[in-house]
Amino acid sequence: FNSFLSYFTDGTTFTWTPAASLDDPTNPNPNAFPYVTTVYTVTATNDTCTNTATVTVFVNPAPKANAGPDVSYCIGDSTQLSGSGGVSCAWSPIDNLSDPNICDPWVTSDTSITYVLTVTDALGCTDTDT
């Protein structure tokens, strides 16, 4: 959270609930670290008044990278990898790949290589698979 309850600036004490995923539940603008979508309630009090408000912090599911099945092929041949799970893909190492920044690059190699796929979703969250 950051300054979204600015109309409570006259409060002298603040209490946020639930407090478990907040860095300081008595701060007027705490940082929240929820693992699931959470509705927070703040109560602001000064010498004569108390006011309460709520805000919902939405937690989106993380992407799930899928590097596809393990593949085997003969020396001199090539095969296509089949990654998925995000809006963008990046393979590493980049050795022997037609394009390491697409989800389905071609690979040609004379040795065994384990590739790691990193996918990124529209919100910038990432996941990996081998």
GROMACS .gro file of N, CA and C in nm:
model
  390
    1PHE      N    1   0.085  -0.117   0.000
    1PHE     CA    2   0.000   0.000   0.000
    1PHE      C    3   0.088   0.122   0.000
    2ASN      N    4   0.034   0.229  -0.055
    2ASN     CA    5   0.111   0.351  -0.050
    2ASN      C    6   0.019   0.470  -0.072
    3SER      N    7  -0.013   0.541   0.031
    3SER     CA    8  -0.085   0.669   0.028
    3SER      C    9  -0.224   0.662  -0.033
    4PHE      N   10  -0.288   0.549  -0.034
    4PHE     CA   11  -0.421   0.547  -0.094
    4PHE      C   12  -0.528   0.591   0.004
    5LEU      N   13  -0.498   0.604   0.131
    5LEU     CA   14  -0.595   0.652   0.229
    5LEU      C   15  -0.556   0.790   0.279
    6SER      N   16  -0.529   0.880   0.187
    6SER     CA   17  -0.478   1.012   0.223
    6SER      C   18  -0.581   1.094   0.301
    7TYR      N   19  -0.711   1.064   0.290
    7TYR     CA   20  -0.810   1.139   0.366
    7TYR      C   21  -0.805   1.106   0.514
    8PHE      N   22  -0.724   1.009   0.555
    8PHE     CA   23  -0.706   0.976   0.696
    8PHE      C   24  -0.583   1.044   0.756
    9THR      N   25  -0.528   1.143   0.690
    9THR     CA   26  -0.403   1.203   0.739
    9THR      C   27  -0.419   1.272   0.873
   10ASP      N   28  -0.542   1.304   0.916
   10ASP     CA   29  -0.562   1.368   1.046
   10ASP      C   30  -0.569   1.267   1.159
   11GLY      N   31  -0.565   1.139   1.127
   11GLY     CA   32  -0.568   1.037   1.232
   11GLY      C   33  -0.440   1.040   1.314
   12THR      N   34  -0.452   1.004   1.440
   12THR     CA   35  -0.333   0.996   1.525
   12THR      C   36  -0.293   0.851   1.549
   13THR      N   37  -0.387   0.759   1.535
   13THR     CA   38  -0.354   0.617   1.545
   13THR      C   39  -0.422   0.543   1.430
   14PHE      N   40  -0.356   0.439   1.384
   14PHE     CA   41  -0.407   0.360   1.273
   14PHE      C   42  -0.395   0.213   1.310
   15THR      N   43  -0.497   0.136   1.273
   15THR     CA   44  -0.494  -0.007   1.297
   15THR      C   45  -0.544  -0.077   1.171
   16TRP      N   46  -0.456  -0.159   1.112
   16TRP     CA   47  -0.490  -0.236   0.992
   16TRP      C   48  -0.513  -0.382   1.031
   17THR      N   49  -0.614  -0.442   0.970
   17THR     CA   50  -0.640  -0.586   0.987
   17THR      C   51  -0.674  -0.645   0.852
   18PRO      N   52  -0.638  -0.769   0.824
   18PRO     CA   53  -0.552  -0.855   0.906
   18PRO      C   54  -0.408  -0.803   0.903
   19ALA      N   55  -0.338  -0.821   1.011
   19ALA     CA   56  -0.204  -0.765   1.026
   19ALA      C   57  -0.093  -0.858   0.980
   20ALA      N   58  -0.122  -0.986   0.963
   20ALA     CA   59  -0.018  -1.086   0.938
   20ALA      C   60   0.069  -1.057   0.815
   21SER      N   61   0.013  -1.003   0.709
   21SER     CA   62   0.090  -0.981   0.587
   21SER      C   63   0.130  -0.834   0.567
   22LEU      N   64   0.130  -0.757   0.674
   22LEU     CA   65   0.168  -0.616   0.668
   22LEU      C   66   0.301  -0.595   0.740
   23ASP      N   67   0.382  -0.500   0.689
   23ASP     CA   68   0.509  -0.474   0.757
   23ASP      C   69   0.489  -0.397   0.887
   24ASP      N   70   0.385  -0.313   0.898
   24ASP     CA   71   0.357  -0.240   1.021
   24ASP      C   72   0.208  -0.204   1.023
   25PRO      N   73   0.126  -0.281   1.094
   25PRO     CA   74  -0.019  -0.257   1.093
   25PRO      C   75  -0.062  -0.131   1.166
   26THR      N   76   0.032  -0.054   1.222
   26THR     CA   77  -0.003   0.074   1.285
   26THR      C   78   0.042   0.193   1.201
   27ASN      N   79   0.104   0.166   1.087
   27ASN     CA   80   0.150   0.271   0.996
   27ASN      C   81   0.031   0.315   0.910
   28PRO      N   82   0.014   0.443   0.882
   28PRO     CA   83  -0.098   0.484   0.797
   28PRO      C   84  -0.087   0.428   0.655
   29ASN      N   85   0.034   0.397   0.608
   29ASN     CA   86   0.055   0.345   0.473
   29ASN      C   87   0.150   0.225   0.477
   30PRO      N   88   0.104   0.111   0.529
   30PRO     CA   89   0.194  -0.005   0.540
   30PRO      C   90   0.218  -0.071   0.405
   31ASN      N   91   0.324  -0.150   0.398
   31ASN     CA   92   0.349  -0.235   0.282
   31ASN      C   93   0.284  -0.369   0.308
   32ALA      N   94   0.214  -0.420   0.206
   32ALA     CA   95   0.143  -0.548   0.219
   32ALA      C   96   0.211  -0.652   0.133
   33PHE      N   97   0.217  -0.775   0.185
   33PHE     CA   98   0.279  -0.887   0.116
   33PHE      C   99   0.189  -1.010   0.123
   34PRO      N  100   0.064  -1.001   0.076
   34PRO     CA  101  -0.025  -1.117   0.085
   34PRO      C  102   0.007  -1.222  -0.022
   35TYR      N  103  -0.021  -1.347   0.010
   35TYR     CA  104  -0.004  -1.456  -0.086
   35TYR      C  105  -0.134  -1.485  -0.161
   36VAL      N  106  -0.245  -1.437  -0.106
   36VAL     CA  107  -0.376  -1.453  -0.170
   36VAL      C  108  -0.445  -1.318  -0.167
   37THR      N  109  -0.546  -1.302  -0.252
   37THR     CA  110  -0.623  -1.178  -0.253
   37THR      C  111  -0.678  -1.154  -0.112
   38THR      N  112  -0.659  -1.031  -0.061
   38THR     CA  113  -0.693  -1.001   0.078
   38THR      C  114  -0.765  -0.867   0.086
   39VAL      N  115  -0.869  -0.862   0.169
   39VAL     CA  116  -0.938  -0.737   0.201
   39VAL      C  117  -0.882  -0.685   0.332
   40TYR      N  118  -0.826  -0.565   0.328
   40TYR     CA  119  -0.770  -0.501   0.447
   40TYR      C  120  -0.866  -0.394   0.496
   41THR      N  121  -0.876  -0.381   0.628
   41THR     CA  122  -0.956  -0.276   0.690
   41THR      C  123  -0.864  -0.189   0.774
   42VAL      N  124  -0.877  -0.058   0.758
   42VAL     CA  125  -0.800   0.036   0.840
   42VAL      C  126  -0.897   0.117   0.924
   43THR      N  127  -0.863   0.133   1.049
   43THR     CA  128  -0.938   0.220   1.139
   43THR      C  129  -0.844   0.332   1.181
   44ALA      N  130  -0.885   0.456   1.153
   44ALA     CA  131  -0.807   0.574   1.188
   44ALA      C  132  -0.881   0.649   1.298
   45THR      N  133  -0.808   0.688   1.399
   45THR     CA  134  -0.868   0.755   1.514
   45THR      C  135  -0.789   0.881   1.545
   46ASN      N  136  -0.860   0.989   1.578
   46ASN     CA  137  -0.794   1.107   1.636
   46ASN      C  138  -0.862   1.134   1.769
   47ASP      N  139  -0.846   1.250   1.826
   47ASP     CA  140  -0.900   1.278   1.959
   47ASP      C  141  -1.051   1.264   1.968
   48THR      N  142  -1.124   1.291   1.860
   48THR     CA  143  -1.269   1.292   1.869
   48THR      C  144  -1.340   1.199   1.772
   49CYS      N  145  -1.272   1.151   1.670
   49CYS     CA  146  -1.341   1.074   1.566
   49CYS      C  147  -1.269   0.943   1.533
   50THR      N  148  -1.348   0.851   1.483
   50THR     CA  149  -1.295   0.725   1.431
   50THR      C  150  -1.357   0.704   1.294
   51ASN      N  151  -1.275   0.661   1.199
   51ASN     CA  152  -1.325   0.634   1.065
   51ASN      C  153  -1.263   0.502   1.020
   52THR      N  154  -1.337   0.429   0.936
   52THR     CA  155  -1.293   0.299   0.888
   52THR      C  156  -1.310   0.293   0.737
   53ALA      N  157  -1.215   0.227   0.671
   53ALA     CA  158  -1.223   0.206   0.526
   53ALA      C  159  -1.163   0.070   0.495
   54THR      N  160  -1.194   0.018   0.375
   54THR     CA  161  -1.139  -0.111   0.331
   54THR      C  162  -1.076  -0.095   0.194
   55VAL      N  163  -0.982  -0.183   0.166
   55VAL     CA  164  -0.919  -0.189   0.035
   55VAL      C  165  -0.888  -0.336   0.007
   56THR      N  166  -0.902  -0.375  -0.118
   56THR     CA  167  -0.872  -0.512  -0.158
   56THR      C  168  -0.742  -0.513  -0.237
   57VAL      N  169  -0.650  -0.601  -0.198
   57VAL     CA  170  -0.526  -0.622  -0.272
   57VAL      C  171  -0.543  -0.754  -0.346
   58PHE      N  172  -0.544  -0.746  -0.479
   58PHE     CA  173  -0.563  -0.865  -0.562
   58PHE      C  174  -0.428  -0.930  -0.591
   59VAL      N  175  -0.420  -1.060  -0.569
   59VAL     CA  176  -0.299  -1.136  -0.598
   59VAL      C  177  -0.331  -1.227  -0.717
   60ASN      N  178  -0.262  -1.205  -0.826
   60ASN     CA  179  -0.285  -1.284  -0.946
   60ASN      C  180  -0.204  -1.413  -0.941
   61PRO      N  181  -0.255  -1.519  -1.003
   61PRO     CA  182  -0.178  -1.643  -1.004
   61PRO      C  183  -0.049  -1.627  -1.083
   62ALA      N  184   0.055  -1.695  -1.039
   62ALA     CA  185   0.184  -1.690  -1.108
   62ALA      C  186   0.175  -1.771  -1.237
   63PRO      N  187   0.259  -1.737  -1.336
   63PRO     CA  188   0.262  -1.818  -1.457
   63PRO      C  189   0.317  -1.956  -1.426
   64LYS      N  190   0.287  -2.053  -1.510
   64LYS     CA  191   0.337  -2.189  -1.493
   64LYS      C  192   0.412  -2.227  -1.619
   65ALA      N  193   0.546  -2.226  -1.609
   65ALA     CA  194   0.631  -2.259  -1.724
   65ALA      C  195   0.619  -2.407  -1.757
   66ASN      N  196   0.620  -2.437  -1.887
   66ASN     CA  197   0.620  -2.575  -1.934
   66ASN      C  198   0.719  -2.583  -2.050
   67ALA      N  199   0.834  -2.648  -2.025
   67ALA     CA  200   0.938  -2.658  -2.128
   67ALA      C  201   0.910  -2.772  -2.226
   68GLY      N  202   0.800  -2.841  -2.209
   68GLY     CA  203   0.766  -2.951  -2.299
   68GLY      C  204   0.838  -3.078  -2.259
   69PRO      N  205   0.816  -3.184  -2.336
   69PRO     CA  206   0.876  -3.313  -2.302
   69PRO      C  207   1.025  -3.316  -2.336
   70ASP      N  208   1.098  -3.405  -2.268
   70ASP     CA  209   1.237  -3.429  -2.306
   70ASP      C  210   1.237  -3.484  -2.449
   71VAL      N  211   1.340  -3.447  -2.526
   71VAL     CA  212   1.348  -3.495  -2.665
   71VAL      C  213   1.485  -3.556  -2.691
   72SER      N  214   1.487  -3.651  -2.783
   72SER     CA  215   1.611  -3.713  -2.829
   72SER      C  216   1.612  -3.705  -2.981
   73TYR      N  217   1.732  -3.689  -3.037
   73TYR     CA  218   1.745  -3.688  -3.182
   73TYR      C  219   1.887  -3.728  -3.218
   74CYS      N  220   1.909  -3.761  -3.343
   74CYS     CA  221   2.039  -3.808  -3.390
   74CYS      C  222   2.132  -3.691  -3.422
   75ILE      N  223   2.263  -3.716  -3.407
   75ILE     CA  224   2.364  -3.616  -3.441
   75ILE      C  225   2.342  -3.571  -3.586
   76GLY      N  226   2.346  -3.441  -3.606
   76GLY     CA  227   2.326  -3.386  -3.739
   76GLY      C  228   2.182  -3.346  -3.767
   77ASP      N  229   2.089  -3.397  -3.689
   77ASP     CA  230   1.948  -3.359  -3.703
   77ASP      C  231   1.919  -3.238  -3.615
   78SER      N  232   1.797  -3.191  -3.619
   78SER     CA  233   1.753  -3.084  -3.530
   78SER      C  234   1.613  -3.120  -3.480
   79THR      N  235   1.574  -3.053  -3.375
   79THR     CA  236   1.440  -3.074  -3.320
   79THR      C  237   1.388  -2.940  -3.268
   80GLN      N  238   1.259  -2.933  -3.253
   80GLN     CA  239   1.199  -2.808  -3.207
   80GLN      C  240   1.153  -2.823  -3.062
   81LEU      N  241   1.191  -2.726  -2.979
   81LEU     CA  242   1.144  -2.722  -2.841
   81LEU      C  243   1.003  -2.663  -2.839
   82SER      N  244   0.928  -2.691  -2.734
   82SER     CA  245   0.789  -2.643  -2.730
   82SER      C  246   0.757  -2.589  -2.591
   83GLY      N  247   0.797  -2.467  -2.564
   83GLY     CA  248   0.771  -2.403  -2.436
   83GLY      C  249   0.639  -2.330  -2.436
   84SER      N  250   0.582  -2.314  -2.316
   84SER     CA  251   0.456  -2.241  -2.302
   84SER      C  252   0.440  -2.195  -2.157
   85GLY      N  253   0.339  -2.114  -2.133
   85GLY     CA  254   0.305  -2.074  -1.997
   85GLY      C  255   0.312  -1.925  -1.969
   86GLY      N  256   0.355  -1.845  -2.064
   86GLY     CA  257   0.363  -1.701  -2.042
   86GLY      C  258   0.344  -1.626  -2.171
   87VAL      N  259   0.355  -1.494  -2.163
   87VAL     CA  260   0.344  -1.413  -2.285
   87VAL      C  261   0.478  -1.399  -2.353
   88SER      N  262   0.587  -1.432  -2.280
   88SER     CA  263   0.718  -1.433  -2.344
   88SER      C  264   0.800  -1.548  -2.287
   89CYS      N  265   0.896  -1.594  -2.369
   89CYS     CA  266   0.981  -1.707  -2.333
   89CYS      C  267   1.127  -1.669  -2.352
   90ALA      N  268   1.213  -1.726  -2.267
   90ALA     CA  269   1.358  -1.710  -2.281
   90ALA      C  270   1.423  -1.842  -2.241
   91TRP      N  271   1.506  -1.896  -2.331
   91TRP     CA  272   1.575  -2.022  -2.305
   91TRP      C  273   1.720  -1.995  -2.270
   92SER      N  274   1.774  -2.080  -2.181
   92SER     CA  275   1.917  -2.073  -2.153
   92SER      C  276   1.968  -2.214  -2.126
   93PRO      N  277   2.091  -2.244  -2.163
   93PRO     CA  278   2.181  -2.155  -2.235
   93PRO      C  279   2.129  -2.129  -2.376
   94ILE      N  280   2.183  -2.031  -2.441
   94ILE     CA  281   2.136  -1.994  -2.575
   94ILE      C  282   2.206  -2.074  -2.685
   95ASP      N  283   2.304  -2.157  -2.645
   95ASP     CA  284   2.382  -2.236  -2.741
   95ASP      C  285   2.293  -2.323  -2.828
   96ASN      N  286   2.321  -2.321  -2.958
   96ASN     CA  287   2.260  -2.410  -3.056
   96ASN      C  288   2.110  -2.388  -3.078
   97LEU      N  289   2.058  -2.274  -3.037
   97LEU     CA  290   1.915  -2.245  -3.056
   97LEU      C  291   1.897  -2.148  -3.172
   98SER      N  292   1.790  -2.168  -3.248
   98SER     CA  293   1.760  -2.077  -3.359
   98SER      C  294   1.726  -1.937  -3.307
   99ASP      N  295   1.656  -1.927  -3.195
   99ASP     CA  296   1.621  -1.800  -3.133
   99ASP      C  297   1.586  -1.830  -2.987
  100PRO      N  298   1.669  -1.791  -2.891
  100PRO     CA  299   1.642  -1.824  -2.751
  100PRO      C  300   1.528  -1.745  -2.689
  101ASN      N  301   1.471  -1.648  -2.761
  101ASN     CA  302   1.366  -1.563  -2.706
  101ASN      C  303   1.229  -1.590  -2.765
  102ILE      N  304   1.210  -1.710  -2.820
  102ILE     CA  305   1.078  -1.752  -2.864
  102ILE      C  306   1.044  -1.881  -2.790
  103CYS      N  307   0.918  -1.917  -2.787
  103CYS     CA  308   0.876  -2.035  -2.712
  103CYS      C  309   0.908  -2.166  -2.781
  104ASP      N  310   0.926  -2.163  -2.913
  104ASP     CA  311   0.946  -2.288  -2.987
  104ASP      C  312   1.067  -2.283  -3.081
  105PRO      N  313   1.187  -2.261  -3.025
  105PRO     CA  314   1.305  -2.254  -3.112
  105PRO      C  315   1.348  -2.393  -3.160
  106TRP      N  316   1.426  -2.394  -3.266
  106TRP     CA  317   1.489  -2.516  -3.315
  106TRP      C  318   1.625  -2.529  -3.249
  107VAL      N  319   1.664  -2.652  -3.215
  107VAL     CA  320   1.794  -2.679  -3.156
  107VAL      C  321   1.867  -2.781  -3.241
  108THR      N  322   1.995  -2.753  -3.265
  108THR     CA  323   2.084  -2.846  -3.335
  108THR      C  324   2.210  -2.855  -3.253
  109SER      N  325   2.241  -2.976  -3.204
  109SER     CA  326   2.358  -2.992  -3.119
  109SER      C  327   2.413  -3.133  -3.135
  110ASP      N  328   2.544  -3.146  -3.118
  110ASP     CA  329   2.607  -3.278  -3.122
  110ASP      C  330   2.627  -3.335  -2.982
  111THR      N  331   2.582  -3.263  -2.879
  111THR     CA  332   2.594  -3.310  -2.741
  111THR      C  333   2.460  -3.293  -2.668
  112SER      N  334   2.447  -3.360  -2.556
  112SER     CA  335   2.327  -3.345  -2.473
  112SER      C  336   2.332  -3.210  -2.401
  113ILE      N  337   2.220  -3.142  -2.400
  113ILE     CA  338   2.209  -3.012  -2.334
  113ILE      C  339   2.078  -3.009  -2.257
  114THR      N  340   2.083  -2.957  -2.137
  114THR     CA  341   1.960  -2.931  -2.061
  114THR      C  342   1.931  -2.783  -2.072
  115TYR      N  343   1.816  -2.750  -2.126
  115TYR     CA  344   1.774  -2.611  -2.141
  115TYR      C  345   1.678  -2.573  -2.030
  116VAL      N  346   1.685  -2.448  -1.988
  116VAL     CA  347   1.593  -2.394  -1.888
  116VAL      C  348   1.507  -2.289  -1.958
  117LEU      N  349   1.377  -2.305  -1.944
  117LEU     CA  350   1.282  -2.209  -2.000
  117LEU      C  351   1.234  -2.117  -1.888
  118THR      N  352   1.242  -1.986  -1.912
  118THR     CA  353   1.183  -1.887  -1.822
  118THR      C  354   1.070  -1.819  -1.896
  119VAL      N  355   0.949  -1.827  -1.839
  119VAL     CA  356   0.835  -1.758  -1.899
  119VAL      C  357   0.799  -1.638  -1.812
  120THR      N  358   0.747  -1.535  -1.876
  120THR     CA  359   0.704  -1.414  -1.809
  120THR      C  360   0.560  -1.387  -1.848
  121ASP      N  361   0.476  -1.353  -1.748
  121ASP     CA  362   0.338  -1.321  -1.779
  121ASP      C  363   0.321  -1.171  -1.804
  122ALA      N  364   0.199  -1.127  -1.831
  122ALA     CA  365   0.173  -0.987  -1.865
  122ALA      C  366   0.204  -0.892  -1.750
  123LEU      N  367   0.210  -0.942  -1.627
  123LEU     CA  368   0.240  -0.857  -1.512
  123LEU      C  369   0.387  -0.857  -1.474
  124GLY      N  370   0.471  -0.933  -1.549
  124GLY     CA  371   0.613  -0.937  -1.522
  124GLY      C  372   0.654  -1.049  -1.426
  125CYS      N  373   0.560  -1.135  -1.386
  125CYS     CA  374   0.592  -1.247  -1.298
  125CYS      C  375   0.654  -1.358  -1.382
  126THR      N  376   0.748  -1.436  -1.323
  126THR     CA  377   0.818  -1.538  -1.399
  126THR      C  378   0.810  -1.675  -1.332
  127ASP      N  379   0.838  -1.777  -1.413
  127ASP     CA  380   0.849  -1.914  -1.365
  127ASP      C  381   0.947  -1.985  -1.458
  128THR      N  382   1.009  -2.093  -1.410
  128THR     CA  383   1.104  -2.168  -1.492
  128THR      C  384   1.071  -2.316  -1.494
  129ASP      N  385   1.119  -2.384  -1.599
  129ASP     CA  386   1.105  -2.528  -1.615
  129ASP      C  387   1.223  -2.574  -1.700
  130THR      N  388   1.263  -2.702  -1.685
  130THR     CA  389   1.373  -2.757  -1.766
  130THR      C  390   1.322  -2.863  -1.861
   0.00000   0.00000   0.00000
